[in-house]
CSV table of N, CA and C in Angstrom, one decimal:
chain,number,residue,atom,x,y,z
Y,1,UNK,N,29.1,207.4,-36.7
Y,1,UNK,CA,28.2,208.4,-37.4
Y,1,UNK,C,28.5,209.8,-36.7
Y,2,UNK,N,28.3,210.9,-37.3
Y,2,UNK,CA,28.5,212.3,-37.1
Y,2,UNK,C,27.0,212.4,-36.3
Y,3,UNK,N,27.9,213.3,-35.3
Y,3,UNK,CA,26.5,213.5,-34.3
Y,3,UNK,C,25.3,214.7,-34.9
Y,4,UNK,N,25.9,215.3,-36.0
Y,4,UNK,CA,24.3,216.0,-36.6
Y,4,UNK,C,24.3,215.0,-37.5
Y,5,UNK,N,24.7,214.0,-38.1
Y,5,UNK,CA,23.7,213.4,-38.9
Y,5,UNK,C,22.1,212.7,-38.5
Y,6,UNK,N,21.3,213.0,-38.8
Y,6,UNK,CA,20.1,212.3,-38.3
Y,6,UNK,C,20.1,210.6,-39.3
Y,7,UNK,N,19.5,209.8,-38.2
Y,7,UNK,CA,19.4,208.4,-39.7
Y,7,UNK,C,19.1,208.5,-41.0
Y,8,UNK,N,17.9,210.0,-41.5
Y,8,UNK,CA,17.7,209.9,-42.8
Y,8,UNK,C,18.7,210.3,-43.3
Y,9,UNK,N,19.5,211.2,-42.9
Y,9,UNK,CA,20.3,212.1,-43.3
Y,9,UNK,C,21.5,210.5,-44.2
Y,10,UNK,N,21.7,209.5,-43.4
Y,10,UNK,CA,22.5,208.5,-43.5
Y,10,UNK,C,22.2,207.6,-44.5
Y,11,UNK,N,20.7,207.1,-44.3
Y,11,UNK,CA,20.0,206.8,-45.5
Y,11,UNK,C,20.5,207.5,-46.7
Y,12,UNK,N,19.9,208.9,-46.7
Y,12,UNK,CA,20.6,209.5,-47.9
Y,12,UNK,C,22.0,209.4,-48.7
Y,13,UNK,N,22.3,209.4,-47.6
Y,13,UNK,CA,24.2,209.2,-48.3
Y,13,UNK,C,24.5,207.8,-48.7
Y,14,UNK,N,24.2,207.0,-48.0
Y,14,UNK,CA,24.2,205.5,-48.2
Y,14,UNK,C,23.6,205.3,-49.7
Y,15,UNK,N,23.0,205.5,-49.5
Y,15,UNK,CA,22.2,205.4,-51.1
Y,15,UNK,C,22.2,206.2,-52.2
Y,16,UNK,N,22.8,207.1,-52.2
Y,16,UNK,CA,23.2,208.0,-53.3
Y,16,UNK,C,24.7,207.3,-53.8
Y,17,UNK,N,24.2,207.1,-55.7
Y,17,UNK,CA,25.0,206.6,-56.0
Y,17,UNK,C,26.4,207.2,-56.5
Y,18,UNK,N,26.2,208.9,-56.2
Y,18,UNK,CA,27.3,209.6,-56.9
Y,18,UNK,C,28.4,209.2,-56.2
Y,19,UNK,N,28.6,208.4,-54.8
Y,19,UNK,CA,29.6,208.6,-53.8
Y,19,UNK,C,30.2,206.9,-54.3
Y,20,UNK,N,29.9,206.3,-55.3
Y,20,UNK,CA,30.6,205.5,-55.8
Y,20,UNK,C,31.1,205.5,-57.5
Y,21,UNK,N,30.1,206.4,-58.2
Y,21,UNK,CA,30.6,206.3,-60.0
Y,21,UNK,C,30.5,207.6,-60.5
Y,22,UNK,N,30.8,207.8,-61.4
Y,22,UNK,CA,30.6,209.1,-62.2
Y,22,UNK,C,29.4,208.9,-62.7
Y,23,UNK,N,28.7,209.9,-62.3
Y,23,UNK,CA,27.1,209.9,-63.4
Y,23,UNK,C,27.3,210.3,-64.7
Y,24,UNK,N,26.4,210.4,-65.4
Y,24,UNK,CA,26.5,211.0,-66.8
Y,24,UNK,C,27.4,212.0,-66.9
Y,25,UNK,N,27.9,212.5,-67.5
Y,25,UNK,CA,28.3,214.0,-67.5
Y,25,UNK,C,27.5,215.1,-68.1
Y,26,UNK,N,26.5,214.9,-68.5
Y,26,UNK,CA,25.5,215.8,-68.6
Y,26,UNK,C,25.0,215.9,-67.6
Y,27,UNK,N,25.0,215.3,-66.8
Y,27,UNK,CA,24.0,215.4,-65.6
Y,27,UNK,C,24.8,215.5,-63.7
Y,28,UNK,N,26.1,215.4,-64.2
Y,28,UNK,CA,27.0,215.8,-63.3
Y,28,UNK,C,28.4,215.8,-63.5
Y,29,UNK,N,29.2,216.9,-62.4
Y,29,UNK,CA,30.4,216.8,-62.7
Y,29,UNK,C,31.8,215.6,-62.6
Y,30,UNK,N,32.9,215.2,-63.0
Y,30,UNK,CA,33.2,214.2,-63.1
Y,30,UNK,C,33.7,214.2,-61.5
Y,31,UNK,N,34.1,213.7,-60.8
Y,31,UNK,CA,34.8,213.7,-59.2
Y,31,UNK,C,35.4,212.5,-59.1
Y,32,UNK,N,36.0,212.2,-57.9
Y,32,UNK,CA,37.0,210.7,-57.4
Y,32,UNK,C,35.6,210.3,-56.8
Y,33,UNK,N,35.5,209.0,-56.9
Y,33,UNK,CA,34.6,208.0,-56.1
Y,33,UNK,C,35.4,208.0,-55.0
Y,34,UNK,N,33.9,207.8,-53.5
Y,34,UNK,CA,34.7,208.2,-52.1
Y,34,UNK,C,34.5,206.7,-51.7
Y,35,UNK,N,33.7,205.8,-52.6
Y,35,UNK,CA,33.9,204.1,-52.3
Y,35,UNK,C,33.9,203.3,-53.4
Y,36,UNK,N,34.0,202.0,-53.2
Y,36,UNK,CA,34.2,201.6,-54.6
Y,36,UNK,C,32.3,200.7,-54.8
Y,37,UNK,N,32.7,200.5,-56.4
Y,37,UNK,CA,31.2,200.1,-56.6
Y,37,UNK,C,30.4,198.8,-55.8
Y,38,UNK,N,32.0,198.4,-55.8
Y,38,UNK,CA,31.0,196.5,-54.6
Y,38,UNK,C,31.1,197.1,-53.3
Y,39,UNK,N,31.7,197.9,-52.9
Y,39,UNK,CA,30.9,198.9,-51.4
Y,39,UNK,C,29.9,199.4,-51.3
Y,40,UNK,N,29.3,200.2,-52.3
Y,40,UNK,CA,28.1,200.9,-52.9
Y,40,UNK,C,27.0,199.7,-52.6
Y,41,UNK,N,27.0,198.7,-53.6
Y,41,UNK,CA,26.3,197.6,-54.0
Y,41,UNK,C,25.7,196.9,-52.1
Y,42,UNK,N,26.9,196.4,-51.9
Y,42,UNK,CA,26.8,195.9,-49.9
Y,42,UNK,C,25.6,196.7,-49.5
Y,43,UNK,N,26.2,197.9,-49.2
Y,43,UNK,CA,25.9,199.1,-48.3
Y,43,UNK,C,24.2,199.1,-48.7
Y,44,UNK,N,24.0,199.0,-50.2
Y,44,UNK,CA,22.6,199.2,-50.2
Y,44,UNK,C,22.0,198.2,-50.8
Y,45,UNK,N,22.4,196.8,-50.5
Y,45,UNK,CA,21.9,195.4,-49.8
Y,45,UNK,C,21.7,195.4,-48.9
Y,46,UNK,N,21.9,196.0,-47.7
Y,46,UNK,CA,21.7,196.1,-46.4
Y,46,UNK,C,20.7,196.9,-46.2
Y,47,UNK,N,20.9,197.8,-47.2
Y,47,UNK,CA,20.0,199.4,-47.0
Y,47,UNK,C,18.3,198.7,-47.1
Y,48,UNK,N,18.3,198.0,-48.3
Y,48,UNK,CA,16.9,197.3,-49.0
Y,48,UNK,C,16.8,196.5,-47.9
Y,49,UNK,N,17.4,195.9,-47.0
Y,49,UNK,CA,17.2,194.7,-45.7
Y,49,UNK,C,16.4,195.7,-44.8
Y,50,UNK,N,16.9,196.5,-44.4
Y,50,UNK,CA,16.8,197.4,-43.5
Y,50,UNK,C,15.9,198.1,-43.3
Y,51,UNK,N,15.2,198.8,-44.9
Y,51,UNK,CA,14.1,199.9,-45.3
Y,51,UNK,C,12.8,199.2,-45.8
Y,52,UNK,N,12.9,197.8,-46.5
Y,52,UNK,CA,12.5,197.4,-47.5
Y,52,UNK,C,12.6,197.7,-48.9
Y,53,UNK,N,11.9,197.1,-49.6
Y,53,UNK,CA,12.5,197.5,-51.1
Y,53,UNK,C,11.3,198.7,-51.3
Y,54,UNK,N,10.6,199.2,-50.9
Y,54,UNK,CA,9.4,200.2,-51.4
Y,54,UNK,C,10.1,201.8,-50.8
Y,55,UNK,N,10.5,201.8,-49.5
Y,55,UNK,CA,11.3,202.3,-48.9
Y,55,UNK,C,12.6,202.9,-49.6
Y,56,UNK,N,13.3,201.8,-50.0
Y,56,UNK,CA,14.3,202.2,-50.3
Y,56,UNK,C,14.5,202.8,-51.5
Y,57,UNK,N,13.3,202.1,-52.7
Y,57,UNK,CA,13.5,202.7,-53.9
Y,57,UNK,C,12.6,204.0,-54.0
Y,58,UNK,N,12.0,204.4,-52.7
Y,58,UNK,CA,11.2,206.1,-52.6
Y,58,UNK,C,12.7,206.6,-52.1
Y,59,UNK,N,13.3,206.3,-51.5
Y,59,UNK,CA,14.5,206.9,-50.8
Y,59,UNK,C,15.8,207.2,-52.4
Y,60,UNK,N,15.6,206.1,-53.2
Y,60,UNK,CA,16.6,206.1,-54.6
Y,60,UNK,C,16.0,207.5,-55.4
Y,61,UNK,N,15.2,207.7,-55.8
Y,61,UNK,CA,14.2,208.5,-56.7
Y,61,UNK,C,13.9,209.6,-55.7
Y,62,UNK,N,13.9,210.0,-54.3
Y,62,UNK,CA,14.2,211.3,-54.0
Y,62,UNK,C,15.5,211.6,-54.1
Y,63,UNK,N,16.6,211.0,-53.7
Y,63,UNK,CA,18.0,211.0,-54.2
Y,63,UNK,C,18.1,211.7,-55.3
Y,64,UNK,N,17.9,210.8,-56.6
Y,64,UNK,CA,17.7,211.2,-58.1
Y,64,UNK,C,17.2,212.9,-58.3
Y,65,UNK,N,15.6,212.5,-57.5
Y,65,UNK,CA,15.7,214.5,-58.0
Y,65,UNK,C,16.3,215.1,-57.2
Y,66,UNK,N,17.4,215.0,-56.7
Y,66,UNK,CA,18.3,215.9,-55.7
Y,66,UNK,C,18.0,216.3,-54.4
Y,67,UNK,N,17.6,215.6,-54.0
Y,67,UNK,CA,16.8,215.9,-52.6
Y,67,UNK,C,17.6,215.0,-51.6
Y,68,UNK,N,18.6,215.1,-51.3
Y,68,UNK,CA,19.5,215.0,-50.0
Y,68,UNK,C,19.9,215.5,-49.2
Y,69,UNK,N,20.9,215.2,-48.1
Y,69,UNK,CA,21.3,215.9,-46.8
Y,69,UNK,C,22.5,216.8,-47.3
Y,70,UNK,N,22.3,217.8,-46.5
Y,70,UNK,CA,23.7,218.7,-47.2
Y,70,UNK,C,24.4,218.4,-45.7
Y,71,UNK,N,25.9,218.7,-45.8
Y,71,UNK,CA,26.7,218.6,-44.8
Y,71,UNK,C,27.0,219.9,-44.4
Y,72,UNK,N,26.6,220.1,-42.9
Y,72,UNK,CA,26.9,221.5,-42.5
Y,72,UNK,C,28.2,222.2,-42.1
């Protein structure tokens, strides 16, 4: 892990699904996926072990309205 990442900051990324599929394209631009979808899927099977599921789905839905870590 990058030493300014904080754990939520990790959270965030982990669970943001743009970093595995193309979203809509209304609703984003097209880009290369930086994992594939059953890495995605793992990563936040682990994530829901880890957070719980109330947790993690508050953590999905701030995601959604845009509310992540920016990389400095």
């Amino acid at each position: 892990m990058r030493p300014d990442f904080t754990p939520a900051d990790v959270t965030g990324i982990v669970g943001n699904p743009i970093y595995a599929i193309n979203i809509a394209p209304v609703l984003a631009r097209p880009h290369p996926a930086l994992i594939s979808e059953e890495e995605w899927i793992a990563a936040n099977v682990k994530l829901i072990e880890d957070l719980g599921p109330e947790a993690y789905f508050r953590n999905l839905l701030s995601i959604l309205k845009g509310n992540y870590p920016t990389v400095p």
